[in-house]
């Protein structure tokens, strides 16, 4: 089955509302319908304005996180219902900066994924190993555990409607991307793990690579058969580089 490449910009905790709107305008103008399916994930306070800017442009709106809770007394949290109301199509769950920096567990990530799906949002579920785990030869085991947690929660058929992002933690924001062949080996392993439960889900699920993707290395990564696009941090803050990455998808 042909899987349409997807490139998602994770703007992290950067910019003001005005700067985010300007960046969104430049991204939409730079893409003009070309290349991969594209989405941008601005910080929460910028979602409404960026949503207005990208509406009707072909660039989809996503959020960087979602509450695991239903609406109610959860101070500071943002519900899946609120994100849906703002026009989000996508939501990132389980980013390593939340798993390692904020103590999110597989169980939390799974609860967030379930909440997102219940509200019609498509989750982008991040998995990936630390440098220590890779050097100890544990990368496959760690990523398999994270993927199993997603499958156990959502169920294998439901995973077909999600996107998995393989983001080796040692490659995020370091300028040191995984070699295309190494990333491909992990992506193939993730797809094989999903296929053990459902070959249809494994065929259709898009698996993105994230970790220091830029306009120079994107084409080599995206040429791999199991790499279906990218989750882009730093380079997504530059509309020209982000557009070039989107155009690098086959
Ligand atoms: C990310 O944070 O998801 C990411 C991939 O960041 P960077 O592209 O900057 O490595």
XYZ file of N, CA and C and ligand atoms in Angstrom:
760
model
N 0.850 -1.199 0.000
C 0.000 0.000 0.000
C 0.888 1.254 0.000
N 0.523 2.237 -0.857
C 1.306 3.477 -0.887
C 0.913 4.345 0.302
N 1.898 4.775 1.046
C 1.635 5.650 2.202
C 2.115 7.049 1.834
N 1.217 8.037 1.925
C 1.614 9.402 1.560
C 2.566 9.955 2.612
N 3.718 10.448 2.196
C 4.652 10.997 3.181
C 4.038 12.173 3.942
N 4.428 12.270 5.203
C 3.926 13.321 6.092
C 5.124 14.002 6.744
N 5.125 15.312 6.741
C 6.193 16.061 7.413
C 5.525 17.012 8.416
N 5.946 16.907 9.670
C 5.304 17.653 10.756
C 6.347 18.540 11.439
N 6.025 19.807 11.586
C 6.920 20.737 12.286
C 6.517 20.851 13.749
N 7.460 20.574 14.632
C 7.236 20.722 16.075
C 7.953 21.993 16.512
N 7.177 23.049 16.706
C 7.788 24.356 17.001
C 8.216 24.475 18.453
N 7.880 23.510 19.260
C 8.259 23.504 20.683
C 7.862 24.829 21.370
N 8.604 25.249 22.382
C 8.199 26.433 23.169
C 8.926 27.666 22.638
N 8.602 28.004 21.365
C 9.288 29.122 20.719
C 8.285 30.119 20.162
N 8.628 31.389 20.230
C 7.906 32.432 19.516
C 6.721 33.032 20.235
N 6.293 34.161 19.686
C 5.086 34.846 20.164
C 3.957 34.484 19.200
N 2.751 34.911 19.533
C 1.622 34.643 18.641
C 1.891 35.291 17.276
N 2.379 36.517 17.283
C 2.628 37.214 16.005
C 3.707 36.488 15.197
N 4.770 36.057 15.883
C 5.842 35.347 15.146
C 5.342 34.015 14.602
N 4.506 33.349 15.386
C 3.978 32.060 14.923
C 3.094 32.253 13.691
N 2.279 33.311 13.711
C 1.408 33.570 12.556
C 2.248 33.873 11.319
N 3.323 34.642 11.505
C 4.201 34.970 10.355
C 4.844 33.712 9.808
N 5.322 32.856 10.729
C 5.958 31.603 10.282
C 4.943 30.729 9.546
N 3.731 30.663 10.085
C 2.700 29.833 9.447
C 2.382 30.350 8.046
N 2.293 31.680 7.912
C 2.020 32.272 6.589
C 3.131 31.909 5.607
N 4.364 31.988 6.089
C 5.502 31.686 5.215
C 5.534 30.200 4.853
N 5.199 29.334 5.808
C 5.172 27.891 5.519
C 4.119 27.598 4.453
N 2.925 28.154 4.635
C 1.839 27.885 3.688
C 2.213 28.403 2.302
N 2.803 29.588 2.238
C 3.171 30.160 0.941
C 4.290 29.350 0.304
N 5.213 28.877 1.129
C 6.369 28.136 0.600
C 5.996 26.769 0.078
N 4.929 26.215 0.576
C 4.566 24.858 0.148
C 3.608 24.883 -1.035
N 2.580 25.709 -0.939
C 1.606 25.840 -2.021
C 1.207 24.483 -2.601
N 0.903 23.545 -1.718
C 0.372 22.254 -2.181
C 1.408 21.269 -2.683
N 2.691 21.662 -2.687
C 3.727 20.761 -3.217
C 4.262 19.820 -2.139
N 4.788 18.696 -2.566
C 5.523 17.812 -1.664
C 4.641 17.018 -0.735
N 5.222 16.676 0.406
C 4.541 15.803 1.368
C 3.318 16.488 1.976
N 2.439 15.697 2.563
C 1.388 16.245 3.423
C 2.120 16.960 4.564
N 1.655 18.133 4.948
C 2.405 18.916 5.945
C 1.512 19.344 7.093
N 2.099 19.426 8.277
C 1.387 19.923 9.458
C 2.373 20.704 10.311
N 1.831 21.677 11.061
C 2.663 22.415 12.015
C 2.027 22.336 13.404
N 2.892 22.214 14.409
C 2.433 22.105 15.798
C 3.009 23.265 16.602
N 2.292 24.386 16.644
C 2.758 25.530 17.450
C 2.460 25.318 18.922
N 3.009 26.172 19.785
C 2.660 26.095 21.214
C 1.171 26.394 21.407
N 0.596 25.927 22.511
C -0.844 26.105 22.765
C -1.353 27.544 22.543
N -0.658 28.566 23.097
C -1.236 29.916 22.969
C -1.318 30.408 21.526
N -0.601 29.759 20.611
C -0.562 30.207 19.212
C -1.512 29.395 18.326
N -2.158 28.376 18.892
C -2.949 27.467 18.042
C -4.077 28.191 17.313
N -4.813 29.037 18.036
C -5.982 29.662 17.410
C -5.545 30.532 16.230
N -4.519 31.353 16.438
C -4.087 32.266 15.379
C -3.476 31.501 14.202
N -2.634 30.517 14.514
C -2.020 29.733 13.421
C -3.110 28.952 12.685
N -4.114 28.488 13.423
C -5.227 27.781 12.790
C -5.927 28.670 11.773
N -6.109 29.964 12.126
C -6.756 30.895 11.182
C -5.877 31.076 9.945
N -4.572 31.144 10.161
C -3.665 31.395 9.036
C -3.616 30.198 8.076
N -3.573 28.997 8.626
C -3.384 27.831 7.726
C -4.707 27.271 7.200
N -5.813 27.773 7.722
C -7.117 27.256 7.288
C -7.231 27.337 5.759
N -7.529 26.211 5.147
C -7.738 26.195 3.695
C -6.461 26.184 2.878
N -5.299 26.070 3.530
C -4.036 26.145 2.779
C -3.446 24.775 2.448
N -3.940 23.738 3.071
C -3.304 22.430 2.857
C -2.280 22.109 3.941
N -1.951 23.084 4.779
C -1.089 22.812 5.943
C -2.027 22.554 7.132
N -1.878 21.403 7.759
C -2.779 21.048 8.858
C -2.224 21.556 10.182
N -3.124 21.667 11.150
C -2.759 22.167 12.477
C -2.637 20.993 13.454
N -1.608 21.050 14.288
C -1.443 20.027 15.313
C -1.017 20.669 16.625
N -1.174 19.922 17.719
C -0.726 20.391 19.033
C 0.443 19.523 19.479
N 1.186 20.031 20.463
C 2.400 19.328 20.910
C 2.133 18.349 22.045
N 0.918 18.416 22.613
C 0.589 17.575 23.760
C -0.902 17.678 23.998
N -1.431 16.804 24.822
C -2.845 16.833 25.191
C -2.974 16.247 26.593
N -3.987 16.674 27.298
C -4.212 16.098 28.628
C -4.695 14.655 28.512
N -4.322 13.855 29.492
C -4.848 12.490 29.559
C -6.248 12.480 30.166
N -6.669 13.656 30.692
C -7.933 13.720 31.428
C -9.074 14.221 30.558
N -10.272 13.842 30.969
C -11.479 14.434 30.387
C -11.631 15.852 30.951
N -12.426 16.708 30.275
C -12.597 18.080 30.769
C -13.047 18.106 32.229
N -12.568 19.066 32.970
C -12.931 19.151 34.387
C -11.868 19.883 35.167
N -11.720 19.526 36.424
C -10.833 20.259 37.334
C -9.393 19.771 37.198
N -8.726 20.237 36.176
C -7.324 19.850 35.940
C -6.572 21.114 35.545
N -6.181 21.864 36.546
C -5.598 23.183 36.326
C -4.385 23.114 35.395
N -4.409 23.947 34.375
C -3.276 24.039 33.464
C -3.306 23.045 32.325
N -4.214 22.110 32.349
C -4.265 21.089 31.303
C -5.086 21.573 30.097
N -4.858 20.948 28.961
C -5.603 21.267 27.735
C -6.201 19.969 27.203
N -7.519 19.957 27.080
C -8.184 18.694 26.722
C -8.180 18.443 25.221
N -8.414 17.185 24.877
C -8.530 16.811 23.468
C -9.732 17.522 22.838
N -10.788 17.715 23.624
C -11.962 18.424 23.103
C -11.584 19.852 22.693
N -10.762 20.510 23.526
C -10.365 21.893 23.224
C -9.528 21.951 21.947
N -8.652 20.970 21.793
C -7.795 20.955 20.594
C -8.638 20.722 19.348
N -9.596 19.830 19.461
C -10.483 19.566 18.330
C -11.258 20.834 17.977
N -11.726 21.529 19.001
C -12.494 22.767 18.800
C -11.645 23.837 18.098
N -10.347 23.828 18.358
C -9.449 24.816 17.738
C -9.076 24.440 16.302
N -9.543 23.279 15.849
C -9.264 22.889 14.471
C -8.050 21.996 14.319
N -7.534 21.454 15.434
C -6.376 20.561 15.315
C -6.788 19.252 14.654
N -5.920 18.786 13.768
C -6.111 17.441 13.220
C -5.168 16.462 13.910
N -3.979 16.954 14.275
C -2.922 16.112 14.831
C -2.603 16.492 16.264
N -2.055 15.547 17.014
C -1.473 15.890 18.308
C -0.297 14.946 18.592
N 0.815 15.542 18.997
C 1.992 14.754 19.370
C 1.772 14.203 20.778
N 2.031 12.926 20.975
C 1.998 12.365 22.341
C 3.308 11.616 22.599
N 3.784 11.699 23.825
C 4.964 10.928 24.210
C 6.276 11.441 23.668
N 6.341 12.762 23.356
C 7.637 13.288 22.912
C 8.676 13.021 24.005
N 9.902 12.744 23.612
C 10.922 12.375 24.614
C 11.171 13.508 25.599
N 10.962 14.779 25.155
C 11.171 15.884 26.097
C 10.126 15.848 27.206
N 9.018 15.165 26.977
C 8.013 14.987 28.025
C 8.250 13.663 28.772
N 8.683 12.635 28.023
C 8.934 11.350 28.714
C 10.099 11.508 29.679
N 11.222 12.059 29.192
C 12.393 12.099 30.067
C 12.385 13.340 30.954
N 11.948 14.490 30.418
C 12.010 15.728 31.201
C 10.868 15.860 32.190
N 9.715 15.275 31.882
C 8.534 15.488 32.715
C 7.952 14.184 33.244
N 8.693 13.103 33.077
C 8.332 11.840 33.720
C 7.120 11.132 33.133
N 6.810 11.394 31.873
C 5.656 10.682 31.290
C 5.997 9.210 31.071
N 5.083 8.349 31.473
C 5.299 6.908 31.330
C 4.577 6.388 30.080
N 4.850 5.133 29.741
C 4.123 4.493 28.632
C 2.627 4.554 28.880
N 2.259 4.399 30.149
C 0.834 4.388 30.505
C 0.202 5.764 30.263
N 0.929 6.830 30.631
C 0.429 8.190 30.381
C 0.270 8.431 28.888
N 1.281 8.012 28.138
C 1.262 8.240 26.688
C 0.063 7.513 26.069
N -0.165 6.314 26.537
C -1.286 5.525 26.010
C -2.626 6.199 26.347
N -2.742 6.736 27.562
C -3.988 7.415 27.945
C -4.204 8.659 27.084
N -3.136 9.365 26.773
C -3.250 10.556 25.925
C -3.661 10.159 24.506
N -3.067 9.078 24.038
C -3.405 8.595 22.689
C -4.893 8.239 22.618
N -5.368 7.570 23.638
C -6.783 7.175 23.661
C -7.700 8.399 23.687
N -7.353 9.392 24.505
C -8.167 10.611 24.598
C -8.194 11.337 23.247
N -7.015 11.406 22.610
C -6.945 12.080 21.305
C -7.874 11.386 20.312
N -7.787 10.078 20.259
C -8.601 9.338 19.280
C -10.091 9.495 19.568
N -10.443 9.476 20.828
C -11.863 9.642 21.194
C -12.438 10.947 20.663
N -11.578 11.972 20.532
C -12.051 13.290 20.097
C -11.756 13.547 18.624
N -11.376 12.507 17.909
C -11.185 12.665 16.463
C -9.865 13.293 16.067
N -8.900 13.318 16.995
C -7.564 13.816 16.650
C -6.688 12.635 16.275
N -5.782 12.827 15.353
C -4.856 11.755 14.974
C -3.572 11.912 15.788
N -3.240 10.929 16.639
C -2.031 11.071 17.449
C -0.758 10.769 16.654
N 0.280 11.504 16.984
C 1.630 11.200 16.483
C 2.380 10.717 17.722
N 2.550 9.423 17.842
C 3.087 8.834 19.068
C 4.599 8.628 18.921
N 5.357 9.277 19.815
C 6.822 9.232 19.702
C 7.407 8.078 20.520
N 8.374 7.426 19.936
C 9.139 6.379 20.621
C 10.617 6.611 20.303
N 11.490 6.077 21.129
C 12.917 6.226 20.832
C 13.772 5.975 22.056
N 15.008 5.592 21.796
C 15.912 5.193 22.882
C 16.916 6.293 23.204
N 17.473 6.231 24.404
C 18.549 7.147 24.785
C 19.878 6.627 24.224
N 20.888 7.475 24.315
C 22.223 7.066 23.854
C 22.739 5.885 24.691
N 22.505 5.957 26.003
C 22.985 4.877 26.887
C 22.323 3.557 26.498
N 21.040 3.612 26.228
C 20.322 2.386 25.843
C 20.849 1.851 24.509
N 21.129 2.753 23.560
C 21.670 2.289 22.264
C 23.039 1.661 22.479
N 23.875 2.341 23.259
C 25.239 1.820 23.447
C 25.244 0.502 24.210
N 24.203 0.294 25.023
C 24.099 -0.975 25.771
C 23.412 -2.064 24.935
N 23.111 -1.745 23.678
C 22.469 -2.736 22.800
C 20.994 -2.957 23.126
N 20.387 -1.958 23.791
C 18.997 -2.138 24.239
C 17.980 -1.367 23.403
N 18.441 -0.730 22.318
C 17.542 0.154 21.566
C 16.300 -0.600 21.080
N 16.496 -1.773 20.492
C 15.348 -2.513 19.931
C 14.350 -2.869 21.033
N 14.887 -3.317 22.164
C 14.001 -3.748 23.251
C 13.185 -2.567 23.800
N 13.858 -1.423 23.968
C 13.175 -0.242 24.519
C 12.068 0.224 23.573
N 12.391 0.304 22.298
C 11.395 0.795 21.333
C 10.251 -0.211 21.198
N 10.582 -1.494 21.250
C 9.523 -2.529 21.175
C 8.555 -2.367 22.367
N 9.115 -2.112 23.539
C 8.257 -1.934 24.722
C 7.330 -0.729 24.543
N 7.882 0.341 24.009
C 7.069 1.551 23.808
C 5.978 1.298 22.758
N 6.329 0.582 21.706
C 5.335 0.281 20.650
C 4.264 -0.656 21.209
N 4.677 -1.646 21.972
C 3.699 -2.578 22.573
C 2.704 -1.828 23.443
N 3.196 -0.826 24.174
C 2.296 -0.060 25.049
C 1.242 0.666 24.219
N 1.630 1.160 23.049
C 0.649 1.824 22.174
C -0.356 0.806 21.658
N 0.151 -0.345 21.245
C -0.735 -1.376 20.672
C -1.685 -1.930 21.722
N -1.183 -2.095 22.940
C -2.026 -2.648 23.999
C -3.169 -1.697 24.320
N -2.892 -0.382 24.213
C -3.939 0.581 24.519
C -4.905 0.748 23.373
N -4.395 1.191 22.242
C -5.276 1.561 21.136
C -5.793 0.339 20.390
N -5.061 -0.748 20.438
C -5.433 -1.902 19.623
C -4.776 -1.747 18.265
N -4.458 -2.883 17.639
C -3.666 -2.820 16.415
C -4.395 -2.132 15.270
N -5.701 -2.326 15.147
C -6.410 -1.677 14.037
C -6.419 -0.172 14.243
N -6.604 0.258 15.497
C -6.650 1.690 15.787
C -5.310 2.345 15.470
N -4.222 1.592 15.629
C -2.904 2.168 15.363
C -2.777 2.583 13.895
N -3.574 1.948 13.036
C -3.541 2.321 11.618
C -3.913 3.792 11.431
N -4.735 4.335 12.313
C -5.144 5.739 12.211
C -4.183 6.685 12.910
N -3.144 6.141 13.528
C -2.152 6.971 14.220
C -0.893 7.055 13.354
N -0.013 7.914 13.777
C 1.315 7.974 13.178
C 2.288 7.646 14.302
N 3.306 6.850 14.006
C 4.364 6.581 14.980
C 5.581 7.395 14.543
N 6.229 8.067 15.491
C 7.458 8.799 15.157
C 8.610 8.149 15.914
N 9.566 7.605 15.159
C 10.775 7.070 15.796
C 11.759 8.222 15.942
N 12.050 8.575 17.191
C 12.953 9.693 17.463
C 14.025 9.251 18.456
N 15.164 8.782 17.953
C 16.234 8.438 18.889
C 16.615 9.694 19.677
N 16.612 9.579 20.992
C 16.752 10.782 21.826
C 18.106 11.455 21.600
N 19.119 10.648 21.320
C 20.453 11.196 21.102
C 20.538 12.016 19.801
N 19.514 11.910 18.965
C 19.542 12.644 17.697
C 18.713 13.919 17.747
N 17.953 14.109 18.836
C 17.039 15.258 18.887
C 17.790 16.519 19.307
N 17.784 17.482 18.395
C 18.386 18.785 18.692
C 19.891 18.753 18.820
N 20.517 17.665 18.393
C 21.964 17.532 18.563
C 22.732 17.767 17.262
N 22.008 17.812 16.143
C 22.684 17.931 14.852
C 23.246 16.594 14.387
N 22.947 15.536 15.142
C 23.505 14.216 14.819
C 22.331 13.282 14.482
N 21.998 13.180 13.202
C 20.863 12.331 12.823
C 21.289 10.871 12.727
N 20.310 9.971 12.868
C 20.609 8.552 12.654
C 20.945 8.348 11.179
N 21.851 7.425 10.888
C 22.133 7.089 9.482
C 20.859 6.506 8.882
N 20.573 6.827 7.613
C 19.329 6.323 7.003
C 19.164 4.822 7.167
N 20.239 4.050 7.017
C 20.125 2.582 7.110
C 19.769 2.153 8.542
N 20.341 2.847 9.532
C 20.029 2.496 10.931
C 18.584 2.862 11.265
N 18.162 4.033 10.790
C 16.769 4.435 11.031
C 15.835 3.448 10.329
N 16.172 3.091 9.091
C 15.332 2.145 8.344
C 15.208 0.811 9.101
N 16.309 0.344 9.689
C 16.255 -0.933 10.420
C 15.273 -0.827 11.586
N 15.298 0.295 12.291
C 14.365 0.456 13.418
C 12.935 0.578 12.907
N 12.744 1.338 11.833
C 11.378 1.495 11.284
C 10.833 0.142 10.823
N 11.693 -0.657 10.168
C 11.236 -1.975 9.708
C 10.823 -2.829 10.913
N 11.620 -2.717 12.003
C 11.310 -3.482 13.214
C 9.984 -3.052 13.833
N 9.724 -1.742 13.825
C 8.458 -1.238 14.385
C 7.287 -1.756 13.547
N 7.450 -1.699 12.217
C 6.357 -2.174 11.355
C 6.136 -3.670 11.565
N 7.233 -4.398 11.732
C 7.112 -5.860 11.927
C 6.394 -6.167 13.243
N 6.693 -5.361 14.254
C 6.031 -5.571 15.550
C 4.519 -5.341 15.421
N 4.146 -4.302 14.697
C 2.712 -4.031 14.490
C 2.095 -5.155 13.657
N 2.855 -5.667 12.674
C 2.333 -6.728 11.793
C 2.037 -8.011 12.557
N 2.728 -8.207 13.687
C 2.439 -9.414 14.489
C 0.999 -9.400 14.981
N 0.424 -8.190 15.095
C -0.984 -8.081 15.535
C -1.917 -7.876 14.345
N -1.501 -7.085 13.368
C -2.356 -6.831 12.206
C -1.499 -6.408 11.021
N -1.500 -7.228 9.965
C -0.674 -6.849 8.812
C -1.291 -5.651 8.091
N -2.624 -5.516 8.141
C -3.259 -4.365 7.478
C -2.831 -3.069 8.170
N -2.827 -3.092 9.514
C -2.420 -1.887 10.250
C -0.950 -1.575 9.968
N -0.123 -2.607 9.925
C 1.312 -2.389 9.691
C 1.563 -1.773 8.317
N 0.769 -2.220 7.324
C 0.948 -1.686 5.959
C 0.558 -0.224 5.875
N -0.472 0.159 6.619
C -0.986 1.515 6.416
C -0.420 2.542 7.393
N 0.120 2.105 8.540
C 0.575 3.101 9.515
C 1.816 3.838 8.983
N 1.799 5.171 9.173
C 2.965 5.941 8.741
C 3.942 6.054 9.905
N 5.197 5.772 9.620
C 6.237 5.829 10.654
C 7.218 6.933 10.244
N 7.218 8.006 11.032
C 8.086 9.156 10.730
C 9.413 9.000 11.454
N 10.462 9.570 10.877
C 11.738 9.651 11.588
C 11.885 11.076 12.116
N 12.378 11.221 13.341
C 12.681 12.547 13.887
C 14.010 12.528 14.594
N 14.745 13.624 14.476
C 16.053 13.730 15.134
C 17.030 14.373 14.176
N 17.149 15.722 14.283
C 18.108 16.481 13.472
C 17.911 16.299 11.969
N 16.640 16.187 11.547
C 16.377 16.185 10.104
C 16.536 17.624 9.612
N 17.213 17.781 8.468
C 17.325 19.110 7.866
C 17.219 18.985 6.352
N 17.363 20.120 5.671
C 17.169 20.104 4.221
C 18.303 19.357 3.501
N 19.407 19.068 4.170
C 20.492 18.316 3.523
C 20.350 16.813 3.689
N 19.823 16.379 4.834
C 19.772 14.919 5.061
C 18.384 14.306 4.834
N 17.357 15.146 4.616
C 15.988 14.615 4.538
C 15.812 13.626 3.386
N 16.335 13.948 2.222
C 16.080 13.093 1.050
C 16.616 11.684 1.281
N 17.805 11.588 1.890
C 18.401 10.268 2.141
C 17.562 9.455 3.114
N 17.048 10.120 4.136
C 16.204 9.416 5.121
C 14.869 9.022 4.489
N 14.243 9.955 3.770
C 12.904 9.711 3.241
C 12.923 8.686 2.097
N 14.107 8.409 1.551
C 14.192 7.422 0.459
C 14.082 5.994 0.990
N 14.208 5.823 2.288
C 14.139 4.472 2.879
C 12.692 3.950 2.840
N 12.524 2.655 2.561
C 11.164 2.156 2.303
C 10.207 2.239 3.483
N 10.729 2.203 4.719
C 9.821 2.254 5.875
C 9.811 3.607 6.572
N 10.447 4.603 5.974
C 10.426 5.958 6.542
C 9.418 6.788 5.735
N 8.335 7.157 6.392
C 7.198 7.767 5.685
C 7.113 9.269 5.912
N 8.241 9.898 6.204
C 8.272 11.332 6.434
C 9.009 11.648 7.717
N 8.810 12.857 8.236
C 9.619 13.263 9.382
C 8.876 14.140 10.375
N 9.363 14.083 11.611
C 8.939 15.021 12.657
C 10.137 15.947 12.858
N 9.912 17.222 12.600
C 11.031 18.154 12.465
C 10.966 19.198 13.581
N 12.047 19.322 14.348
C 12.099 20.329 15.393
C 12.751 21.604 14.880
N 14.041 21.764 15.167
C 14.766 23.003 14.865
C 14.552 23.531 13.450
N 14.669 22.660 12.457
C 14.589 23.124 11.064
C 13.184 23.572 10.672
N 12.180 23.238 11.490
C 10.817 23.648 11.128
C 10.552 25.109 11.485
N 11.504 25.731 12.205
C 11.328 27.147 12.569
C 11.789 28.076 11.441
N 12.288 27.473 10.366
C 12.709 28.237 9.187
C 11.834 27.758 8.036
N 10.961 28.633 7.539
C 9.962 28.192 6.548
C 10.620 27.653 5.282
N 11.742 28.240 4.877
C 12.416 27.783 3.657
C 12.975 26.372 3.822
N 13.582 26.138 4.970
C 14.145 24.798 5.222
C 13.030 23.775 5.375
N 11.948 24.181 6.045
C 10.825 23.251 6.232
C 10.223 22.889 4.872
N 10.060 23.882 3.999
C 9.501 23.605 2.662
C 10.432 22.670 1.896
N 11.741 22.889 2.021
C 12.698 22.024 1.312
C 12.605 20.589 1.839
N 12.409 20.442 3.130
C 12.258 19.099 3.706
C 10.977 18.441 3.167
N 9.900 19.213 3.108
C 8.644 18.656 2.568
C 8.827 18.223 1.113
N 9.601 18.992 0.358
C 9.799 18.654 -1.051
C 10.748 17.480 -1.232
N 11.498 17.133 -0.173
C 12.457 16.019 -0.267
C 11.754 14.666 -0.181
N 10.474 14.675 0.204
C 9.756 13.399 0.303
C 9.478 12.870 -1.097
N 9.622 11.564 -1.301
C 9.447 11.020 -2.647
C 7.990 11.100 -3.135
C 11.868 16.883 17.841
O 11.988 17.541 18.860
O 10.839 16.210 17.646
C 12.965 16.924 16.879
C 13.025 15.995 15.986
O 13.855 17.953 17.019
P 15.117 18.276 16.045
O 14.602 18.165 14.623
O 15.506 19.672 16.383
O 16.156 17.264 16.330
